Amino acid sequence: MTKSYLILAYAITPVHVGMGRAPGVVDLPFQRDSIGYPIVYGSSFKGVLKSTLMSKNNKLAKCVFGAEPEDSEKYMGRFIVTDLIPVFYPIASLDGYVYVSTDYLIKKAEDILSVVRGGTNNNIYNKNDKGEEVNILLGRLKSPYTLTLTVKGIGSLIKDKVYVFDNDVGLQVIESSLIRVTRNVLNDENKTSQNLWTEEYLPQGTVFIGGIIDAERTNELCKDVGDVDNMLRENLDNISVFLGGKETIGKGLVRIKVIS
C-alpha cells in the first residue's frame, strides 16, 4: 500500500485563506469549492508546509515537495498534498457552542480517509445513526445523524459530539458559522477612511482534514536525507503554522497533527 499520512489541522485563531476580490457583500471571501463550501486548496497548503520545512531542513523540504522556482535543476517532490477541507465548525447555540458539519463534508472527508487510511474505518470519529435536534443561529434544526469525535489532543475547544446536517440546509448552517470582519485604512493626517473592505474568516476551533500521499518517486536530494518518512512526520507533527498570510494581525494560526 502507498505510504500516506492523514493531516488534521485545528484553527487556534480565526483563519482567512483568500481567493482574491469578489463582488458581493464580502470583498475578500474565503476560498470555495465548486459547491460553495470553504476549502484550502492543496497549492496553498503545500506552500505553507514547504516553507515551514525549509526553515528546518532544506534538503528534506525539496525532497518531499520539489525544487524551488529559482533552482537550476527542476524536479518533482516525492509527496502529493491534497486539499485541506474544513469539516467541523463551532457555532453558537443555546448551549454555548456546538460543533456542526454536513453530509457533503463528511463524504468529502471520507474520500480522503479512504486513500490515506485504507478505508473509512478512520479512528477519527464514530457515526451515530440517531438524529438529534439542536438550537443554533438559524433556529431549532434536526440533524439526521451525529458523530462522536475520537481524536484527542489537537485543540481545547473541540467537543466530542458533531451535529451533521442534510445538504439542503448544510451550506446555510456552515455560512452562519463564518466570521465577517470589516477593516479600514485611515489617512494618518486627518483620520478619514482611505479604504474599507470586508474579509471572511473560519472561526477559531474549526477542524480541517487533508492528506499527504507518497507518489513513490524520488529525486537526488532524497538520497541524502536518510529516513524520509520518519523525518517528515517528526518535522511536521504538532507544529503550528500560519495559513493565509494574515499573521501580522494575529490570524491564520493552525496546529498540525500528522497521523501515519
mmCIF file of C-alpha atoms in Angstrom:
data_model
loop_
_atom_site.group_PDB
_atom_site.id
_atom_site.type_symbol
_atom_site.label_atom_id
_atom_site.label_comp_id
_atom_site.label_asym_id
_atom_site.label_seq_id
_atom_site.Cartn_x
_atom_site.Cartn_y
_atom_site.Cartn_z
ATOM 1 C CA MET A 1 0.000 0.000 0.000
ATOM 2 C CA THR A 2 1.193 3.515 -0.784
ATOM 3 C CA LYS A 3 2.603 5.318 2.241
ATOM 4 C CA SER A 4 0.405 8.228 3.262
ATOM 5 C CA TYR A 5 -0.401 10.484 6.207
ATOM 6 C CA LEU A 6 -3.670 11.852 7.478
ATOM 7 C CA ILE A 7 -3.401 15.546 8.303
ATOM 8 C CA LEU A 8 -5.632 17.149 10.913
ATOM 9 C CA ALA A 9 -5.444 20.901 11.399
ATOM 10 C CA TYR A 10 -7.039 22.920 14.193
ATOM 11 C CA ALA A 11 -7.625 26.672 13.962
ATOM 12 C CA ILE A 12 -6.021 28.284 17.022
ATOM 13 C CA THR A 13 -7.134 31.691 15.709
ATOM 14 C CA PRO A 14 -9.667 32.654 13.001
ATOM 15 C CA VAL A 15 -8.336 31.734 9.542
ATOM 16 C CA HIS A 16 -8.604 33.551 6.218
ATOM 17 C CA VAL A 17 -7.286 31.912 3.039
ATOM 18 C CA GLY A 18 -8.462 34.237 0.326
ATOM 19 C CA MET A 19 -9.474 33.810 -3.293
ATOM 20 C CA GLY A 20 -8.960 37.475 -4.178
ATOM 21 C CA ARG A 21 -11.546 40.210 -4.517
ATOM 22 C CA ALA A 22 -15.085 39.251 -5.428
ATOM 23 C CA PRO A 23 -18.377 41.071 -5.974
ATOM 24 C CA GLY A 24 -20.933 40.907 -3.195
ATOM 25 C CA VAL A 25 -21.166 41.726 0.496
ATOM 26 C CA VAL A 26 -17.748 40.174 1.293
ATOM 27 C CA ASP A 27 -14.904 41.824 -0.635
ATOM 28 C CA LEU A 28 -12.325 39.142 0.291
ATOM 29 C CA PRO A 29 -14.128 35.800 0.675
ATOM 30 C CA PHE A 30 -12.555 32.524 1.773
ATOM 31 C CA GLN A 31 -11.514 30.049 -0.940
ATOM 32 C CA ARG A 32 -14.508 27.930 -2.036
ATOM 33 C CA ASP A 33 -15.058 24.625 -3.791
ATOM 34 C CA SER A 34 -17.473 24.144 -6.706
ATOM 35 C CA ILE A 35 -20.463 23.753 -4.348
ATOM 36 C CA GLY A 36 -19.622 26.866 -2.340
ATOM 37 C CA TYR A 37 -18.039 25.369 0.781
ATOM 38 C CA PRO A 38 -14.819 26.821 2.246
ATOM 39 C CA ILE A 39 -11.661 24.932 1.260
ATOM 40 C CA VAL A 40 -7.886 25.396 1.416
ATOM 41 C CA TYR A 41 -6.549 24.349 -1.952
ATOM 42 C CA GLY A 42 -3.620 21.939 -1.994
ATOM 43 C CA SER A 43 -1.327 24.538 -3.591
ATOM 44 C CA SER A 44 -1.884 26.936 -0.671
ATOM 45 C CA PHE A 45 -1.435 24.220 1.959
ATOM 46 C CA LYS A 46 1.655 22.746 0.266
ATOM 47 C CA GLY A 47 3.307 26.165 0.131
ATOM 48 C CA VAL A 48 2.883 26.645 3.881
ATOM 49 C CA LEU A 49 4.194 23.148 4.698
ATOM 50 C CA LYS A 50 7.170 23.522 2.371
ATOM 51 C CA SER A 51 8.099 26.954 3.734
ATOM 52 C CA THR A 52 7.935 25.604 7.293
ATOM 53 C CA LEU A 53 10.036 22.571 6.408
ATOM 54 C CA MET A 54 12.602 24.693 4.530
ATOM 55 C CA SER A 55 13.424 26.551 7.747
ATOM 56 C CA LYS A 56 14.157 23.239 9.470
ATOM 57 C CA ASN A 57 15.722 21.034 6.804
ATOM 58 C CA ASN A 58 16.231 22.478 3.327
ATOM 59 C CA LYS A 59 17.130 19.180 1.672
ATOM 60 C CA LEU A 60 14.204 17.337 3.204
ATOM 61 C CA ALA A 61 11.783 20.076 2.079
ATOM 62 C CA LYS A 62 12.983 19.884 -1.529
ATOM 63 C CA CYS A 63 12.990 16.085 -1.466
ATOM 64 C CA VAL A 64 9.413 15.963 -0.198
ATOM 65 C CA PHE A 65 7.854 18.914 -2.043
ATOM 66 C CA GLY A 66 10.110 19.548 -5.053
ATOM 67 C CA ALA A 67 12.510 22.175 -6.354
ATOM 68 C CA GLU A 68 12.212 25.926 -5.816
ATOM 69 C CA PRO A 69 11.403 28.142 -8.849
ATOM 70 C CA GLU A 70 14.898 29.648 -8.783
ATOM 71 C CA ASP A 71 16.677 26.256 -8.739
ATOM 72 C CA SER A 72 18.512 25.455 -11.953
ATOM 73 C CA GLU A 73 17.549 21.789 -11.773
ATOM 74 C CA LYS A 74 13.797 21.168 -11.872
ATOM 75 C CA TYR A 75 12.319 18.036 -10.295
ATOM 76 C CA MET A 76 9.103 16.916 -8.656
ATOM 77 C CA GLY A 77 8.746 16.240 -4.972
ATOM 78 C CA ARG A 78 8.159 12.773 -3.605
ATOM 79 C CA PHE A 79 4.837 13.549 -1.868
ATOM 80 C CA ILE A 80 1.468 14.868 -3.069
ATOM 81 C CA VAL A 81 -0.543 17.234 -0.851
ATOM 82 C CA THR A 82 -4.349 17.124 -1.016
ATOM 83 C CA ASP A 83 -6.722 19.996 -0.408
ATOM 84 C CA LEU A 84 -7.297 20.808 3.251
ATOM 85 C CA ILE A 85 -11.036 20.525 3.934
ATOM 86 C CA PRO A 86 -12.667 22.402 6.838
ATOM 87 C CA VAL A 87 -15.033 19.707 8.141
ATOM 88 C CA PHE A 88 -16.042 20.508 11.730
ATOM 89 C CA TYR A 89 -17.161 24.049 12.632
ATOM 90 C CA PRO A 90 -18.008 25.563 16.043
ATOM 91 C CA ILE A 91 -21.232 27.567 16.033
ATOM 92 C CA ALA A 92 -23.220 29.466 18.659
ATOM 93 C CA SER A 93 -26.156 27.661 20.254
ATOM 94 C CA LEU A 94 -28.349 27.893 23.341
ATOM 95 C CA ASP A 95 -25.834 25.545 24.975
ATOM 96 C CA GLY A 96 -22.944 27.965 24.412
ATOM 97 C CA TYR A 97 -21.481 26.433 21.269
ATOM 98 C CA VAL A 98 -21.639 23.136 19.416
ATOM 99 C CA TYR A 99 -19.804 21.563 16.503
ATOM 100 C CA VAL A 100 -21.541 21.145 13.151
ATOM 101 C CA SER A 101 -20.848 19.607 9.759
ATOM 102 C CA THR A 102 -22.798 18.444 6.713
ATOM 103 C CA ASP A 103 -23.282 15.127 4.956
ATOM 104 C CA TYR A 104 -21.461 16.557 1.928
ATOM 105 C CA LEU A 105 -18.392 17.483 4.002
ATOM 106 C CA ILE A 106 -18.317 14.107 5.746
ATOM 107 C CA LYS A 107 -18.355 12.322 2.385
ATOM 108 C CA LYS A 108 -15.514 14.560 1.130
ATOM 109 C CA ALA A 109 -13.519 13.718 4.243
ATOM 110 C CA GLU A 110 -14.228 10.008 3.834
ATOM 111 C CA ASP A 111 -12.905 10.102 0.260
ATOM 112 C CA ILE A 112 -9.585 11.352 1.627
ATOM 113 C CA LEU A 113 -9.706 8.912 4.535
ATOM 114 C CA SER A 114 -10.314 6.018 2.146
ATOM 115 C CA VAL A 115 -6.962 6.790 0.495
ATOM 116 C CA VAL A 116 -4.763 7.768 3.424
ATOM 117 C CA ARG A 117 -6.251 5.297 5.928
ATOM 118 C CA GLY A 118 -7.062 2.435 3.565
ATOM 119 C CA GLY A 119 -10.817 2.656 4.215
ATOM 120 C CA THR A 120 -13.407 4.620 6.142
ATOM 121 C CA ASN A 121 -12.644 2.884 9.457
ATOM 122 C CA ASN A 122 -10.786 6.040 10.292
ATOM 123 C CA ASN A 123 -10.276 6.243 14.089
ATOM 124 C CA ILE A 124 -11.268 9.927 13.867
ATOM 125 C CA TYR A 125 -14.975 9.633 14.601
ATOM 126 C CA ASN A 126 -17.800 7.175 15.129
ATOM 127 C CA LYS A 127 -21.165 7.646 13.431
ATOM 128 C CA ASN A 128 -24.361 7.647 15.484
ATOM 129 C CA ASP A 129 -27.401 6.987 13.278
ATOM 130 C CA LYS A 130 -29.896 8.559 15.675
ATOM 131 C CA GLY A 131 -30.693 12.169 14.747
ATOM 132 C CA GLU A 132 -30.845 14.968 17.315
ATOM 133 C CA GLU A 133 -32.247 18.491 17.474
ATOM 134 C CA VAL A 134 -30.129 21.497 18.372
ATOM 135 C CA ASN A 135 -30.770 25.241 18.711
ATOM 136 C CA ILE A 136 -28.302 27.222 16.597
ATOM 137 C CA LEU A 137 -28.354 30.665 14.987
ATOM 138 C CA LEU A 138 -30.792 29.528 12.299
ATOM 139 C CA GLY A 139 -33.260 28.197 14.871
ATOM 140 C CA ARG A 140 -34.100 24.716 16.054
ATOM 141 C CA LEU A 141 -32.865 22.191 13.477
ATOM 142 C CA LYS A 142 -32.663 18.412 13.480
ATOM 143 C CA SER A 143 -29.523 16.665 12.293
ATOM 144 C CA PRO A 144 -30.176 13.234 10.719
ATOM 145 C CA TYR A 145 -27.113 11.845 12.480
ATOM 146 C CA THR A 146 -24.282 12.861 14.769
ATOM 147 C CA LEU A 147 -20.614 11.941 15.094
ATOM 148 C CA THR A 148 -18.596 11.207 18.187
ATOM 149 C CA LEU A 149 -15.058 12.519 17.693
ATOM 150 C CA THR A 150 -12.352 10.181 18.935
ATOM 151 C CA VAL A 151 -9.296 12.243 18.032
ATOM 152 C CA LYS A 152 -7.713 13.792 21.107
ATOM 153 C CA GLY A 153 -5.188 16.460 21.958
ATOM 154 C CA ILE A 154 -5.447 18.695 18.901
ATOM 155 C CA GLY A 155 -7.374 21.633 20.395
ATOM 156 C CA SER A 156 -9.031 22.814 23.594
ATOM 157 C CA LEU A 157 -12.345 23.916 22.051
ATOM 158 C CA ILE A 158 -13.197 20.581 20.437
ATOM 159 C CA LYS A 159 -16.288 18.831 21.743
ATOM 160 C CA ASP A 160 -16.939 15.113 21.373
ATOM 161 C CA LYS A 161 -20.246 15.499 19.512
ATOM 162 C CA VAL A 162 -20.733 16.871 15.986
ATOM 163 C CA TYR A 163 -24.212 17.551 14.575
ATOM 164 C CA VAL A 164 -24.297 16.621 10.872
ATOM 165 C CA PHE A 165 -26.949 18.324 8.716
ATOM 166 C CA ASP A 166 -28.524 17.386 5.395
ATOM 167 C CA ASN A 167 -27.181 19.122 2.312
ATOM 168 C CA ASP A 168 -30.396 21.100 1.732
ATOM 169 C CA VAL A 169 -29.629 23.239 4.806
ATOM 170 C CA GLY A 170 -25.979 22.306 5.303
ATOM 171 C CA LEU A 171 -24.311 25.133 3.400
ATOM 172 C CA GLN A 172 -26.552 27.676 5.112
ATOM 173 C CA VAL A 173 -25.533 26.253 8.510
ATOM 174 C CA ILE A 174 -21.841 26.498 7.632
ATOM 175 C CA GLU A 175 -22.262 30.031 6.273
ATOM 176 C CA SER A 176 -23.825 31.105 9.568
ATOM 177 C CA SER A 177 -20.709 29.953 11.457
ATOM 178 C CA LEU A 178 -18.303 32.129 9.440
ATOM 179 C CA ILE A 179 -16.942 35.460 10.666
ATOM 180 C CA ARG A 180 -17.065 38.620 8.532
ATOM 181 C CA VAL A 181 -14.689 41.368 9.623
ATOM 182 C CA THR A 182 -14.768 44.874 8.173
ATOM 183 C CA ARG A 183 -11.347 46.544 8.075
ATOM 184 C CA ASN A 184 -10.346 50.110 7.320
ATOM 185 C CA VAL A 185 -7.282 52.123 6.307
ATOM 186 C CA LEU A 186 -7.188 55.659 7.720
ATOM 187 C CA ASN A 187 -5.357 58.718 6.449
ATOM 188 C CA ASP A 188 -2.684 59.480 9.070
ATOM 189 C CA GLU A 189 -3.227 63.223 8.829
ATOM 190 C CA ASN A 190 -6.997 63.680 9.015
ATOM 191 C CA LYS A 191 -8.090 60.133 10.053
ATOM 192 C CA THR A 192 -10.522 59.833 7.164
ATOM 193 C CA SER A 193 -11.121 56.478 5.533
ATOM 194 C CA GLN A 194 -8.955 55.661 2.533
ATOM 195 C CA ASN A 195 -10.147 52.100 2.058
ATOM 196 C CA LEU A 196 -12.914 49.966 3.561
ATOM 197 C CA TRP A 197 -13.266 46.250 2.953
ATOM 198 C CA THR A 198 -14.722 43.065 4.471
ATOM 199 C CA GLU A 199 -12.837 39.792 4.981
ATOM 200 C CA GLU A 200 -14.230 36.324 5.677
ATOM 201 C CA TYR A 201 -12.775 34.019 8.348
ATOM 202 C CA LEU A 202 -13.326 30.484 9.561
ATOM 203 C CA PRO A 203 -13.868 30.571 13.331
ATOM 204 C CA GLN A 204 -11.319 29.573 15.929
ATOM 205 C CA GLY A 205 -11.743 25.867 16.654
ATOM 206 C CA THR A 206 -12.505 24.781 13.078
ATOM 207 C CA VAL A 207 -11.063 21.338 12.293
ATOM 208 C CA PHE A 208 -9.633 20.536 8.836
ATOM 209 C CA ILE A 209 -8.833 17.163 7.214
ATOM 210 C CA GLY A 210 -6.288 16.561 4.457
ATOM 211 C CA GLY A 211 -3.620 14.127 3.363
ATOM 212 C CA ILE A 212 -0.006 13.759 2.250
ATOM 213 C CA ILE A 213 0.449 10.849 -0.156
ATOM 214 C CA ASP A 214 3.702 9.212 -1.210
ATOM 215 C CA ALA A 215 3.869 9.280 -5.017
ATOM 216 C CA GLU A 216 6.677 6.682 -4.834
ATOM 217 C CA ARG A 217 9.077 8.738 -6.899
ATOM 218 C CA THR A 218 12.450 10.056 -5.871
ATOM 219 C CA ASN A 219 14.979 12.751 -6.679
ATOM 220 C CA GLU A 220 18.665 13.192 -5.960
ATOM 221 C CA LEU A 221 18.123 15.074 -2.692
ATOM 222 C CA CYS A 222 16.033 12.225 -1.241
ATOM 223 C CA LYS A 223 19.117 10.007 -1.328
ATOM 224 C CA ASP A 224 20.939 12.284 1.120
ATOM 225 C CA VAL A 225 18.343 12.855 3.839
ATOM 226 C CA GLY A 226 18.007 9.406 5.408
ATOM 227 C CA ASP A 227 14.628 8.065 6.546
ATOM 228 C CA VAL A 228 12.330 10.456 4.694
ATOM 229 C CA ASP A 229 9.079 9.084 6.160
ATOM 230 C CA ASN A 230 10.112 9.418 9.800
ATOM 231 C CA MET A 231 11.799 12.778 9.272
ATOM 232 C CA LEU A 232 8.720 14.165 7.527
ATOM 233 C CA ARG A 233 6.443 13.108 10.357
ATOM 234 C CA GLU A 234 8.794 14.321 13.084
ATOM 235 C CA ASN A 235 9.203 17.747 11.459
ATOM 236 C CA LEU A 236 5.509 18.371 10.730
ATOM 237 C CA ASP A 237 3.659 16.682 13.600
ATOM 238 C CA ASN A 238 2.335 19.008 16.327
ATOM 239 C CA ILE A 239 3.734 22.147 14.714
ATOM 240 C CA SER A 240 1.889 25.459 14.426
ATOM 241 C CA VAL A 241 1.835 27.290 11.080
ATOM 242 C CA PHE A 242 0.122 30.330 9.592
ATOM 243 C CA LEU A 243 -2.359 29.869 6.734
ATOM 244 C CA GLY A 244 -3.435 32.748 4.528
ATOM 245 C CA GLY A 245 -0.839 35.449 5.153
ATOM 246 C CA LYS A 246 -2.669 37.270 7.980
ATOM 247 C CA GLU A 247 -0.086 36.575 10.684
ATOM 248 C CA THR A 248 0.694 40.296 11.169
ATOM 249 C CA ILE A 249 -2.815 40.771 12.592
ATOM 250 C CA GLY A 250 -2.754 37.535 14.596
ATOM 251 C CA LYS A 251 -4.889 35.465 12.234
ATOM 252 C CA GLY A 252 -4.362 32.150 10.447
ATOM 253 C CA LEU A 253 -2.558 30.206 13.190
ATOM 254 C CA VAL A 254 -3.306 26.459 12.968
ATOM 255 C CA ARG A 255 -1.897 23.403 14.706
ATOM 256 C CA ILE A 256 -0.996 20.406 12.524
ATOM 257 C CA LYS A 257 -1.322 16.778 13.600
ATOM 258 C CA VAL A 258 0.164 14.045 11.389
ATOM 259 C CA ILE A 259 -1.308 10.553 11.707
ATOM 260 C CA SER A 260 0.564 7.791 9.876
#
